Amino acid sequence: MSDAAQQPVQNLGYHAHIYYDPEKTRAIAERVCAAIDEKFRVEIDGFRDGPVGPHPIANVLVVFKPDQFEHVVPYLMLNRDGLDVLVHPLTESSYDDHSKNALWLGTPVPMKLDILRPKYSESLLPSAQRQPA
Amino acid sequence: MSDAAQQPVQNLGYHAHIYYDPEKTRAIAERVCAAIDEKFRVEIDGFRDGPVGPHPIANVLVVFKPDQFEHVVPYLMLNRDGLDVLVHPLTESSYDDHSKNALWLGTPVPMKLDILRPKYSESLLPSAQRQPA
């Protein structure tokens, strides 16, 4: 058995990054996000109209806890309206999450993995997972 | 709203196609499948050591019902051991399922979409969904 199979990885939740073109498909991304926000327990972390972190193009970040995976991911499979989507877990390694742990709907977007910090900043975790202020 | 958002698509379950090289990575595929079969309610439909249908390379087919999605897909995200995996729903359109409805772990494998029949043969559905003989 591999190490991964022997040692379960702790996962605090998921990010869905919905990629869009600020001039052509932002309205589609807004519509998809509004539908997800209405239907499921997610946190829409905002639209980034340019590259942020390892993401080379514009995307909107949707944060959710593990219990929403079964709802959010099947919905996006059927209703992403042509947008490319990355879904990744929130494990101990943000590098792994954006590479070998990644799940793609549509065409994978090449990640800038070399600039990733090893840990997530707390503001990027589902809010219930953050330490009290 | 898009048509897809207005008309929910019926989905009878999922296929996970785990791709492997018959000479190099079949043992890894066997190990991953054995783990899934032990942990979750799935049906392992068999190892195909060559191209079958739209799949241009060897793969093992894992069939499961919608309620196993939340278990099988997160497990594969973290434990696919470098193998490429396609997960697709079982809707009315096998063409859509192998293209725009597809979910990929690892690197997408180009599908031979032109040879797909529009409907799934009943033997490819989760067994509980099949008509009694």
Coordinates of C-alpha atoms in Angstrom, one line a residue:
Chain A
M1 CA 0.0 0.0 0.0
S2 CA 1.1 3.6 -0.6
D3 CA 1.9 6.0 2.2
A4 CA -1.2 7.9 1.3
A5 CA -3.4 4.9 1.7
Q6 CA -1.9 4.1 5.1
Q7 CA -2.0 7.6 6.6
P8 CA -5.4 9.3 6.0
V9 CA -4.9 12.9 5.1
Q10 CA -6.8 15.5 7.1
N11 CA -8.9 17.7 5.0
L12 CA -10.6 20.9 6.3
G13 CA -12.8 21.6 3.3
Y14 CA -12.6 22.5 -0.3
H15 CA -12.0 25.5 -2.7
A16 CA -13.7 25.6 -6.0
H17 CA -12.0 28.1 -8.3
I18 CA -14.3 29.1 -11.2
Y19 CA -12.2 30.6 -14.0
Y20 CA -13.5 33.3 -16.3
D21 CA -12.6 36.0 -18.7
P22 CA -13.2 39.4 -17.1
E23 CA -14.4 40.8 -20.5
K24 CA -16.3 37.8 -21.9
T25 CA -17.6 35.4 -19.2
R26 CA -17.7 37.2 -15.9
A27 CA -21.5 37.4 -16.1
I28 CA -21.6 33.6 -16.5
A29 CA -19.4 33.1 -13.4
E30 CA -21.6 35.5 -11.5
R31 CA -24.7 33.5 -12.4
V32 CA -23.1 30.1 -11.6
C33 CA -21.9 31.5 -8.2
A34 CA -25.3 33.0 -7.4
A35 CA -26.9 29.6 -8.0
I36 CA -24.4 27.8 -5.8
D37 CA -24.8 30.4 -3.1
E38 CA -28.5 30.1 -3.1
K39 CA -28.6 26.3 -3.1
F40 CA -25.7 25.2 -0.8
R41 CA -23.8 26.2 2.3
V42 CA -20.8 27.8 0.7
E43 CA -18.9 31.1 1.2
I44 CA -18.2 33.1 -2.0
D45 CA -14.8 34.7 -1.3
G46 CA -14.9 37.1 -4.2
F47 CA -14.2 37.7 -7.8
R48 CA -10.5 38.2 -8.8
D49 CA -10.3 39.8 -12.2
G50 CA -6.6 39.0 -12.6
P51 CA -4.0 36.5 -11.5
V52 CA -3.9 35.7 -7.8
G53 CA -1.4 33.3 -6.2
P54 CA -1.0 30.2 -8.3
H55 CA -3.9 31.1 -10.5
P56 CA -2.7 32.6 -13.8
I57 CA -6.1 34.0 -14.8
A58 CA -9.3 35.5 -13.3
N59 CA -11.3 33.3 -11.0
V60 CA -14.0 33.4 -8.3
L61 CA -13.2 31.4 -5.1
V62 CA -16.0 29.3 -3.5
V63 CA -15.1 27.9 -0.1
F64 CA -17.0 25.0 1.5
K65 CA -16.8 22.3 4.1
P66 CA -16.4 18.6 3.4
D67 CA -20.1 17.9 3.9
Q68 CA -21.0 20.1 0.9
F69 CA -18.8 18.2 -1.6
E70 CA -21.6 15.8 -2.6
H71 CA -23.8 18.8 -3.5
V72 CA -21.5 21.4 -5.0
V73 CA -19.3 19.2 -7.2
P74 CA -22.2 17.2 -8.9
Y75 CA -24.0 20.5 -9.5
L76 CA -20.9 22.1 -11.1
M77 CA -20.4 19.0 -13.3
L78 CA -23.8 19.7 -14.9
N79 CA -24.1 23.4 -14.6
R80 CA -20.7 25.1 -15.1
D81 CA -21.9 26.6 -18.4
G82 CA -18.6 26.1 -20.2
L83 CA -16.4 27.6 -17.5
D84 CA -13.3 25.7 -16.3
V85 CA -13.3 24.8 -12.6
L86 CA -10.7 23.6 -10.2
V87 CA -11.8 21.9 -7.0
H88 CA -9.1 21.1 -4.5
P89 CA -9.1 20.0 -0.9
L90 CA -7.5 21.9 2.0
T91 CA -4.9 19.5 3.4
E92 CA -1.6 20.2 5.1
S93 CA 0.0 20.8 1.6
S94 CA -1.3 23.6 -0.6
Y95 CA 1.3 22.5 -3.2
D96 CA -0.2 19.0 -3.4
D97 CA -3.8 20.4 -3.3
H98 CA -3.1 22.5 -6.4
S99 CA -1.3 19.6 -8.3
K100 CA -1.8 16.0 -7.5
N101 CA -4.9 16.4 -5.3
A102 CA -6.7 18.6 -7.8
L103 CA -10.0 17.8 -9.5
W104 CA -10.9 19.5 -12.8
L105 CA -14.1 20.2 -14.7
G106 CA -13.4 21.4 -18.2
T107 CA -9.8 22.1 -19.2
P108 CA -7.1 22.2 -16.5
V109 CA -5.5 25.7 -16.1
P110 CA -1.7 25.5 -15.6
M111 CA -0.9 26.4 -12.0
K112 CA 2.0 28.6 -10.9
L113 CA 3.1 26.1 -8.3
D114 CA 6.5 27.6 -7.6
I115 CA 5.0 30.6 -5.8
L116 CA 2.7 28.7 -3.4
R117 CA 3.3 29.0 0.3
P118 CA 3.1 25.6 2.0
K119 CA 0.2 26.5 4.3
Y120 CA -3.1 28.2 3.7
S121 CA -3.6 31.6 5.4
E122 CA -6.5 31.1 7.9
S123 CA -8.7 33.5 5.9
L124 CA -8.9 30.9 3.1
L125 CA -10.4 28.2 5.3
P126 CA -14.1 27.6 5.8
S127 CA -15.0 30.2 8.5
A128 CA -15.9 27.6 11.1
Q129 CA -12.3 26.2 10.9
R130 CA -10.7 29.5 11.8
Q131 CA -9.4 30.3 15.2
P132 CA -11.6 32.8 17.2
A133 CA -10.2 36.3 16.9
Chain B
M1 CA -30.4 31.2 -16.3
S2 CA -29.1 28.6 -18.7
D3 CA -31.3 25.7 -19.8
A4 CA -29.2 23.3 -17.7
A5 CA -30.0 25.4 -14.6
Q6 CA -33.7 25.4 -15.3
Q7 CA -34.1 21.7 -16.1
P8 CA -32.4 19.4 -13.6
V9 CA -30.7 16.6 -15.4
Q10 CA -31.5 13.1 -14.2
N11 CA -28.4 11.1 -13.2
L12 CA -28.5 7.4 -12.4
G13 CA -25.0 7.1 -11.0
Y14 CA -21.4 7.5 -12.0
H15 CA -18.6 5.7 -13.7
A16 CA -15.0 6.1 -12.6
H17 CA -12.6 5.1 -15.3
I18 CA -9.1 4.5 -13.8
Y19 CA -6.6 4.5 -16.6
Y20 CA -3.4 2.5 -16.5
D21 CA -0.6 1.1 -18.6
P22 CA -1.0 -2.7 -18.9
E23 CA 2.7 -3.3 -18.6
K24 CA 3.7 -0.6 -16.1
T25 CA 0.8 0.4 -13.8
R26 CA -1.8 -2.3 -13.8
A27 CA -0.7 -3.4 -10.3
I28 CA -1.3 0.1 -9.0
A29 CA -4.8 0.2 -10.6
E30 CA -5.6 -3.2 -9.0
R31 CA -4.5 -1.9 -5.6
V32 CA -6.6 1.3 -5.9
C33 CA -9.6 -0.7 -7.0
A34 CA -9.3 -3.2 -4.2
A35 CA -9.2 -0.4 -1.7
I36 CA -12.3 1.3 -3.2
D37 CA -14.1 -2.0 -3.3
E38 CA -13.3 -2.7 0.3
K39 CA -14.3 0.7 1.6
F40 CA -17.4 1.7 -0.5
R41 CA -20.5 0.4 -2.2
V42 CA -19.2 0.1 -5.7
E43 CA -19.2 -2.4 -8.5
I44 CA -15.8 -3.1 -10.2
D45 CA -16.8 -3.8 -13.8
G46 CA -13.4 -5.2 -14.8
F47 CA -10.0 -4.4 -16.2
R48 CA -9.8 -3.6 -19.9
D49 CA -6.2 -3.9 -21.1
G50 CA -6.9 -2.1 -24.3
P51 CA -9.1 0.6 -25.9
V52 CA -12.8 0.2 -25.3
G53 CA -15.5 2.5 -26.6
P54 CA -14.5 6.1 -26.3
H55 CA -11.5 5.2 -24.1
P56 CA -8.3 5.1 -26.1
I57 CA -6.2 3.3 -23.5
A58 CA -6.6 0.6 -20.8
N59 CA -8.8 1.3 -17.9
V60 CA -10.8 -0.3 -15.1
L61 CA -14.4 0.7 -14.8
V62 CA -15.9 1.4 -11.3
V63 CA -19.7 1.9 -11.2
F64 CA -21.5 3.5 -8.3
K65 CA -24.7 5.1 -7.3
P66 CA -25.1 8.9 -6.6
D67 CA -24.9 8.4 -2.8
Q68 CA -21.3 7.1 -3.1
F69 CA -20.0 10.2 -4.9
E70 CA -19.1 11.9 -1.6
H71 CA -17.0 8.9 -0.6
V72 CA -15.4 7.6 -3.8
V73 CA -14.4 10.9 -5.4
P74 CA -12.6 12.5 -2.3
Y75 CA -10.9 9.2 -1.7
L76 CA -9.6 9.1 -5.3
M77 CA -8.5 12.7 -5.1
L78 CA -6.0 11.7 -2.4
N79 CA -5.3 8.1 -3.2
R80 CA -5.1 7.6 -7.0
D81 CA -1.4 7.1 -6.8
G82 CA -0.5 9.0 -10.0
L83 CA -3.2 7.3 -12.2
D84 CA -5.4 9.5 -14.3
V85 CA -9.1 9.1 -13.5
L86 CA -12.3 10.2 -15.3
V87 CA -15.5 10.4 -13.3
H88 CA -18.6 11.0 -15.3
P89 CA -22.4 10.9 -14.5
L90 CA -24.9 8.7 -16.2
T91 CA -27.4 11.1 -17.7
E92 CA -29.5 10.8 -20.8
S93 CA -26.5 11.7 -23.0
S94 CA -23.4 9.6 -22.9
Y95 CA -21.8 12.1 -25.3
D96 CA -22.2 14.9 -22.8
D97 CA -21.1 12.7 -19.9
H98 CA -17.7 12.0 -21.6
S99 CA -17.2 15.6 -22.6
K100 CA -18.7 18.6 -20.9
N101 CA -20.0 16.6 -17.8
A102 CA -16.7 14.9 -17.2
L103 CA -14.6 15.3 -14.0
W104 CA -10.8 14.7 -14.2
L105 CA -8.2 13.7 -11.6
G106 CA -4.7 14.0 -13.1
T107 CA -4.4 14.6 -16.8
P108 CA -7.5 14.3 -19.0
V109 CA -7.3 11.5 -21.6
P110 CA -8.6 12.5 -25.0
M111 CA -11.9 10.7 -25.6
K112 CA -13.0 9.2 -29.0
L113 CA -16.4 10.9 -28.8
D114 CA -17.5 10.2 -32.4
I115 CA -18.0 6.5 -31.7
L116 CA -20.3 6.9 -28.7
R117 CA -23.8 5.6 -28.8
P118 CA -26.2 8.1 -27.4
K119 CA -27.5 5.8 -24.6
Y120 CA -25.8 3.5 -22.1
S121 CA -26.4 -0.2 -22.5
E122 CA -28.2 -1.4 -19.4
S123 CA -25.2 -3.5 -18.2
L124 CA -23.3 -0.3 -17.6
L125 CA -25.7 1.1 -15.1
P126 CA -25.5 0.5 -11.3
S127 CA -27.1 -3.0 -11.0
A128 CA -30.1 -1.7 -8.9
Q129 CA -31.0 0.6 -11.8
R130 CA -31.3 -2.2 -14.3
Q131 CA -34.7 -3.7 -15.3
P132 CA -35.3 -7.2 -13.8
A133 CA -34.5 -10.0 -16.3

